[in-house]
PDB file of C-alpha atoms in Angstrom:
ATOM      1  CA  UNK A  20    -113.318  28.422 -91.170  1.00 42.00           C
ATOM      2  CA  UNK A  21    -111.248  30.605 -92.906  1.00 44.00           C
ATOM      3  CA  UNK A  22    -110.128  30.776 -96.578  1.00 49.00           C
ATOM      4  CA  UNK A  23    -106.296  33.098 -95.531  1.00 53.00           C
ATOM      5  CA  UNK A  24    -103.985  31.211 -94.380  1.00 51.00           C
ATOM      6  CA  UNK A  25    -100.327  32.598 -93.655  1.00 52.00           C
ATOM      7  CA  UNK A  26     -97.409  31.058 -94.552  1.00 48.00           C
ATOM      8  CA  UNK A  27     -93.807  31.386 -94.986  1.00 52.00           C
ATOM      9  CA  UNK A  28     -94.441  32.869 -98.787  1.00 56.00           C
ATOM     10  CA  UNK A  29     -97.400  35.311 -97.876  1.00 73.00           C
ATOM     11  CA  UNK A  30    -101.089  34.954 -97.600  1.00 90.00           C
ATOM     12  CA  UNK A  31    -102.628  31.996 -99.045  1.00 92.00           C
ATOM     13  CA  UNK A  32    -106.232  31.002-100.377  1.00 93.00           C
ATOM     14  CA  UNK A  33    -107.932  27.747-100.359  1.00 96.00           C
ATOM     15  CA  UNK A  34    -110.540  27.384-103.075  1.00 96.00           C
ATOM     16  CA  UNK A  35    -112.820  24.561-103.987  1.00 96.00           C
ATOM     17  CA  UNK A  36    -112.624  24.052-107.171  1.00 96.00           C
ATOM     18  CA  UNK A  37    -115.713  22.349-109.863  1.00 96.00           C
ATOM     19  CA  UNK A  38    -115.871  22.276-113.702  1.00 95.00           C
ATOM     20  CA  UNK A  39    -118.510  24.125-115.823  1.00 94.00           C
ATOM     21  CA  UNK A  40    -118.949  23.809-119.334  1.00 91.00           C
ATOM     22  CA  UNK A  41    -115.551  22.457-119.245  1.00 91.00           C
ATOM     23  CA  UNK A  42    -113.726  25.090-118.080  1.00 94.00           C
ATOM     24  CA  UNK A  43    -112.127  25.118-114.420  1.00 96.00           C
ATOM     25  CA  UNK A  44    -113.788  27.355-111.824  1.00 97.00           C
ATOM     26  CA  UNK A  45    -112.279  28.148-107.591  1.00 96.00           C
ATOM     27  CA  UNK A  46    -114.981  29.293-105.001  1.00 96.00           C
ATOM     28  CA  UNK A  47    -113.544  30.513-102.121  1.00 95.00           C
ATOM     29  CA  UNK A  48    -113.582  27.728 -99.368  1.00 95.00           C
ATOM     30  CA  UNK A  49    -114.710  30.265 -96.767  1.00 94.00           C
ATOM     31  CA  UNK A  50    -118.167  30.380 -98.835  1.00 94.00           C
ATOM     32  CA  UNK A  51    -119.033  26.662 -99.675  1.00 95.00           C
ATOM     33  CA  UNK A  52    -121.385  25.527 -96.756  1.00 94.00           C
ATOM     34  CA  UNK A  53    -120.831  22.065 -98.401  1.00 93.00           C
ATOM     35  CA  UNK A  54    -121.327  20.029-102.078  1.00 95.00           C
ATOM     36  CA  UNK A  55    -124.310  17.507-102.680  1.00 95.00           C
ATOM     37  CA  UNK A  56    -126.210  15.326-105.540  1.00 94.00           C
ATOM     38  CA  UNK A  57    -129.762  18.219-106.288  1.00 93.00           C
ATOM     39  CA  UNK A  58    -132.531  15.412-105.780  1.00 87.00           C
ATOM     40  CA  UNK A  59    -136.255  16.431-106.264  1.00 88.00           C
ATOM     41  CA  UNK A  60    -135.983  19.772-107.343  1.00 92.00           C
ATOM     42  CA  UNK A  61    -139.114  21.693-107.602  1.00 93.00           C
ATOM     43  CA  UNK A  62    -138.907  24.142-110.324  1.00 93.00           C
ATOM     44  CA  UNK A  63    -140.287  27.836-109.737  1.00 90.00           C
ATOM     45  CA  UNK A  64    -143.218  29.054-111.498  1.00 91.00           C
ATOM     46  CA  UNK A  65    -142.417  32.421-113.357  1.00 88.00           C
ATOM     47  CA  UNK A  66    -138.735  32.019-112.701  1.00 86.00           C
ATOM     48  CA  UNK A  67    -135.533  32.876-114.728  1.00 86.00           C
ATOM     49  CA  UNK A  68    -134.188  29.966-116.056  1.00 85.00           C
ATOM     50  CA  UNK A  69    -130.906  30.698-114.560  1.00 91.00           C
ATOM     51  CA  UNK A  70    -133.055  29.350-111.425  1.00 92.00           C
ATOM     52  CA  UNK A  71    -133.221  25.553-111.523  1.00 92.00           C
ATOM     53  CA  UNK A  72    -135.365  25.612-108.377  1.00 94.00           C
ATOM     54  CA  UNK A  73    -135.973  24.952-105.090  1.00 95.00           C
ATOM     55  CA  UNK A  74    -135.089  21.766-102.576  1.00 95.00           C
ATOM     56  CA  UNK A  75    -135.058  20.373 -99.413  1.00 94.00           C
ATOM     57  CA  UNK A  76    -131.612  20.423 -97.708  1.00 91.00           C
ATOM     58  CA  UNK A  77    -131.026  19.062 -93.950  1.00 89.00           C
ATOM     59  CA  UNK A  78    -134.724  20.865 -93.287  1.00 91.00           C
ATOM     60  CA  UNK A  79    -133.565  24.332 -95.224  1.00 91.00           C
ATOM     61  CA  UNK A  80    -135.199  25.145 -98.520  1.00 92.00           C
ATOM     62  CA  UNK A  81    -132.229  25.994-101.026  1.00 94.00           C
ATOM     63  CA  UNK A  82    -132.899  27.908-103.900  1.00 94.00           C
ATOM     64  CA  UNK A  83    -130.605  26.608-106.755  1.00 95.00           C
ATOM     65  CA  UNK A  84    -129.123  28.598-109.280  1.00 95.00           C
ATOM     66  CA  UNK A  85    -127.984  27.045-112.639  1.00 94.00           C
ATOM     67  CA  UNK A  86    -124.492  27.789-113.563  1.00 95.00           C
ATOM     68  CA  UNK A  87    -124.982  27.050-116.897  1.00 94.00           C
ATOM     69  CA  UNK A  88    -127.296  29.065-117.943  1.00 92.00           C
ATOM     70  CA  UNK A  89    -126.384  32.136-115.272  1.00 92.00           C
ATOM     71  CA  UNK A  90    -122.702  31.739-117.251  1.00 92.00           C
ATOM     72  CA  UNK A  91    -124.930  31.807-120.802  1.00 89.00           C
ATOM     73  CA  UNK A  92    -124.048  28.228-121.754  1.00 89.00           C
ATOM     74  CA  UNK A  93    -126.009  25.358-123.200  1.00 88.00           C
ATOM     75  CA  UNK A  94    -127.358  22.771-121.320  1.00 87.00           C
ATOM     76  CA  UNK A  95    -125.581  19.872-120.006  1.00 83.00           C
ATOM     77  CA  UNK A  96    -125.970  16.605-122.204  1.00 79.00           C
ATOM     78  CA  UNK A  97    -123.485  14.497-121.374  1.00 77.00           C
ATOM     79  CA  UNK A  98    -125.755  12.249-119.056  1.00 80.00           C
ATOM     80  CA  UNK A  99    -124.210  12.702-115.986  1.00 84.00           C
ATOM     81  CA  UNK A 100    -125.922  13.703-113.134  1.00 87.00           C
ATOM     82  CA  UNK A 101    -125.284  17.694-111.891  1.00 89.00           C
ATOM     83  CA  UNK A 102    -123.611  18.506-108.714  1.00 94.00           C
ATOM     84  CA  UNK A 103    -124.164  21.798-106.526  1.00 95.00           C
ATOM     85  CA  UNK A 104    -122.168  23.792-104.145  1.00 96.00           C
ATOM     86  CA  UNK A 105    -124.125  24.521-101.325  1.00 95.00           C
ATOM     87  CA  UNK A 106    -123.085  28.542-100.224  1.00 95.00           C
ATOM     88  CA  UNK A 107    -125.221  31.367 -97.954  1.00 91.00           C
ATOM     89  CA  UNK A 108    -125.675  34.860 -98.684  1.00 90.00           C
ATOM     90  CA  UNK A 109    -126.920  36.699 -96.126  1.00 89.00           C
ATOM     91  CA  UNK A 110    -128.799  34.138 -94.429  1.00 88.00           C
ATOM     92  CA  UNK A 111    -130.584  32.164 -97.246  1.00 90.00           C
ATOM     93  CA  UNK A 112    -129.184  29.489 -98.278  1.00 92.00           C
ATOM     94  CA  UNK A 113    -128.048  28.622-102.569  1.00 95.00           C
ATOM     95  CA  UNK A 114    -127.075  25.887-104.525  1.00 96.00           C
ATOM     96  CA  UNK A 115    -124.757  26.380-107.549  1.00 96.00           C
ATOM     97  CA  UNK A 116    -125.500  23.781-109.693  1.00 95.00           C
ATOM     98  CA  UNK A 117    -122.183  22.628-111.691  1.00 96.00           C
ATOM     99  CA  UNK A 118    -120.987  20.354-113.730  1.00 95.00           C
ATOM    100  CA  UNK A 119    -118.783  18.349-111.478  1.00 94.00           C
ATOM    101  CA  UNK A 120    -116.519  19.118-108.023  1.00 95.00           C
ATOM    102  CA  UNK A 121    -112.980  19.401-108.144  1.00 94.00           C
ATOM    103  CA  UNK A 122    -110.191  19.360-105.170  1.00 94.00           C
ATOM    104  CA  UNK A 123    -108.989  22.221-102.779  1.00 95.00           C
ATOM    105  CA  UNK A 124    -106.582  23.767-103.577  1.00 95.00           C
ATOM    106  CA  UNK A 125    -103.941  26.436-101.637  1.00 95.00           C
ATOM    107  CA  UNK A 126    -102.852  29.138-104.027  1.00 95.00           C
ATOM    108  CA  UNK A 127    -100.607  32.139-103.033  1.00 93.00           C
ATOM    109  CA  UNK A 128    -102.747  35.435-103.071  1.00 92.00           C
ATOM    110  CA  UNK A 129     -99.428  36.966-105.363  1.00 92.00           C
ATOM    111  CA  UNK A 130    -100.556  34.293-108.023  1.00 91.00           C
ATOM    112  CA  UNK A 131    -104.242  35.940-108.092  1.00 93.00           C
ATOM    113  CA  UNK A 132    -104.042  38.534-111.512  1.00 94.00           C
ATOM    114  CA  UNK A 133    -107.090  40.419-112.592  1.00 95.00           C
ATOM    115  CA  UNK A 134    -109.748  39.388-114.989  1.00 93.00           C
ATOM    116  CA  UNK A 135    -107.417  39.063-118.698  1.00 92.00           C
ATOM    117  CA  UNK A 136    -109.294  41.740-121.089  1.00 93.00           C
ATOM    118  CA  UNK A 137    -110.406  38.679-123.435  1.00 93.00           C
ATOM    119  CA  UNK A 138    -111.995  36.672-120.867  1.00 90.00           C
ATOM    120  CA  UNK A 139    -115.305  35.923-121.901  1.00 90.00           C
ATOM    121  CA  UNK A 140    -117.642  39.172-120.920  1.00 91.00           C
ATOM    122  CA  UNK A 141    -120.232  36.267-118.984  1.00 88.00           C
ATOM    123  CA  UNK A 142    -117.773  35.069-117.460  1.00 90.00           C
ATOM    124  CA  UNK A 143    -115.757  38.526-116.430  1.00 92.00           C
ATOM    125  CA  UNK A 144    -118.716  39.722-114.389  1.00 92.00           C
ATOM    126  CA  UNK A 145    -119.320  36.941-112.099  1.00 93.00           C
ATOM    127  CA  UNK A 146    -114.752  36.601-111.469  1.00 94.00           C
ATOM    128  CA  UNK A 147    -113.203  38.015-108.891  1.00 92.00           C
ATOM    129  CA  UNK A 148    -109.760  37.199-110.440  1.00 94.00           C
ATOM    130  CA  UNK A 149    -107.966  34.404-111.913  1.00 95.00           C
ATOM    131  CA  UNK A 150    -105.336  31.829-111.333  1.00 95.00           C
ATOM    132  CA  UNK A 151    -102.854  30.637-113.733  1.00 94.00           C
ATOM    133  CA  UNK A 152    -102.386  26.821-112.938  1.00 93.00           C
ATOM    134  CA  UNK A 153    -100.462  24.182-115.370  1.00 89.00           C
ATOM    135  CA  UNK A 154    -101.995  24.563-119.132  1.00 86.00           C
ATOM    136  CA  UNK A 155    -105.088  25.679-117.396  1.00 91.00           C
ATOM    137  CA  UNK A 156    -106.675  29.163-116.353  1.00 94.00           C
ATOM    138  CA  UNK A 157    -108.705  29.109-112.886  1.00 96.00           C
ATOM    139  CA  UNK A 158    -111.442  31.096-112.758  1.00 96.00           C
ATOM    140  CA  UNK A 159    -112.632  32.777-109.253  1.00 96.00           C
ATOM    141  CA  UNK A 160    -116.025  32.764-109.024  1.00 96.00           C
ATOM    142  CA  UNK A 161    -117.637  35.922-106.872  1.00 94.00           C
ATOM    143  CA  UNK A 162    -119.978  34.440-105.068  1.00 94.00           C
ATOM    144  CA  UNK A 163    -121.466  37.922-104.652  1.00 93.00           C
ATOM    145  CA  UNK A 164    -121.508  38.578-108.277  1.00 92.00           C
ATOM    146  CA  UNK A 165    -123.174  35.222-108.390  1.00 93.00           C
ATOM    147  CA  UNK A 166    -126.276  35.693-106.469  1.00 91.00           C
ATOM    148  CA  UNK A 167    -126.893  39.547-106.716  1.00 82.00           C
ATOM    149  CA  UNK A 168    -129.385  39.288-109.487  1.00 63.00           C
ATOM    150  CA  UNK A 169    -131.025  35.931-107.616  1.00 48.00           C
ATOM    151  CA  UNK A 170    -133.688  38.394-105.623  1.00 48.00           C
ATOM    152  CA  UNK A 171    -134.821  39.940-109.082  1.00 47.00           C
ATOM    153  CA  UNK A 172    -135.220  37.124-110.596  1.00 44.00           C
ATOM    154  CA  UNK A 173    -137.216  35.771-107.549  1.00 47.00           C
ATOM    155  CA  UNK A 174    -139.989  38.194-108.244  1.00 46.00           C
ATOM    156  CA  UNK A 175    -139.741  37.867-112.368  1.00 42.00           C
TER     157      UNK A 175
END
């Protein structure tokens, strides 16, 4: 599955997109294995807090990452149960717990700018970019970014 697609206006990106701490995030669809409802997670002794903890997925144990607190936000208390994105990083298998999933959308890759200087600094280090949409800013989320620090906090 691929996230390019070519058409008549240039290269085009499909991103899924999900809402954290209210504002609007896009992962790159090439990256989301696939969305489900964390049940039973079992929470890692000794762990960052930006690590949720671990589950049982299909037969695969998924390490989830909180988004929340990996973006420096409070907690959810709204009520409603999380969501995660399921995505792989070379080989193992992550969760990015969020606030709630979104729709695909295509975006033209000419529409992508950089990171604005006055995006928030937590946020600025885990973008790859943003997209302007109606009365609303798109974050990319790196999915990279996301997960480099997951093996260091792994052995905290």
């Amino acid at each position: 599955m691929t996230d390019k697609i070519q058409s008549t206006e240039g290269a085009v990106s499909e991103y899924v997109t999900a809402m954290i701490g209210g504002q609007l995030f896009g992962l790159p669809i090439s990256r989301v294995q696939d969305v489900f409802m964390p049940e039973r997670l079992t929470r890692v002794p000794l762990s960052s807090s930006e690590i949720a903890g671990v589950l049982n997925l299909r037969g695969r144990i998924v390490t989830v990452v909180d988004m929340r607190a990996r973006l420096g936000l409070p907690k959810n208390d709204d009520g409603k149960p999380p969501m995660a994105v399921g995505v792989d990083l070379r080989g193992e298998s992550y969760g990015l717990l969020i606030d709630q999933i979104g729709e695909v959308l295509k975006l033209n890759d000419d529409g992508r700018e950089e990171n604005p200087v006055n995006l928030d600094p937590r946020m600025a280090k885990l973008a790859g970019g943003v997209h302007r949409l109606d009365g609303q800013l798109m974050v990319v989320l790196d999915v990279d970014r996301v997960l480099e620090i997951v093996p260091d906090l792994l052995a905290a």
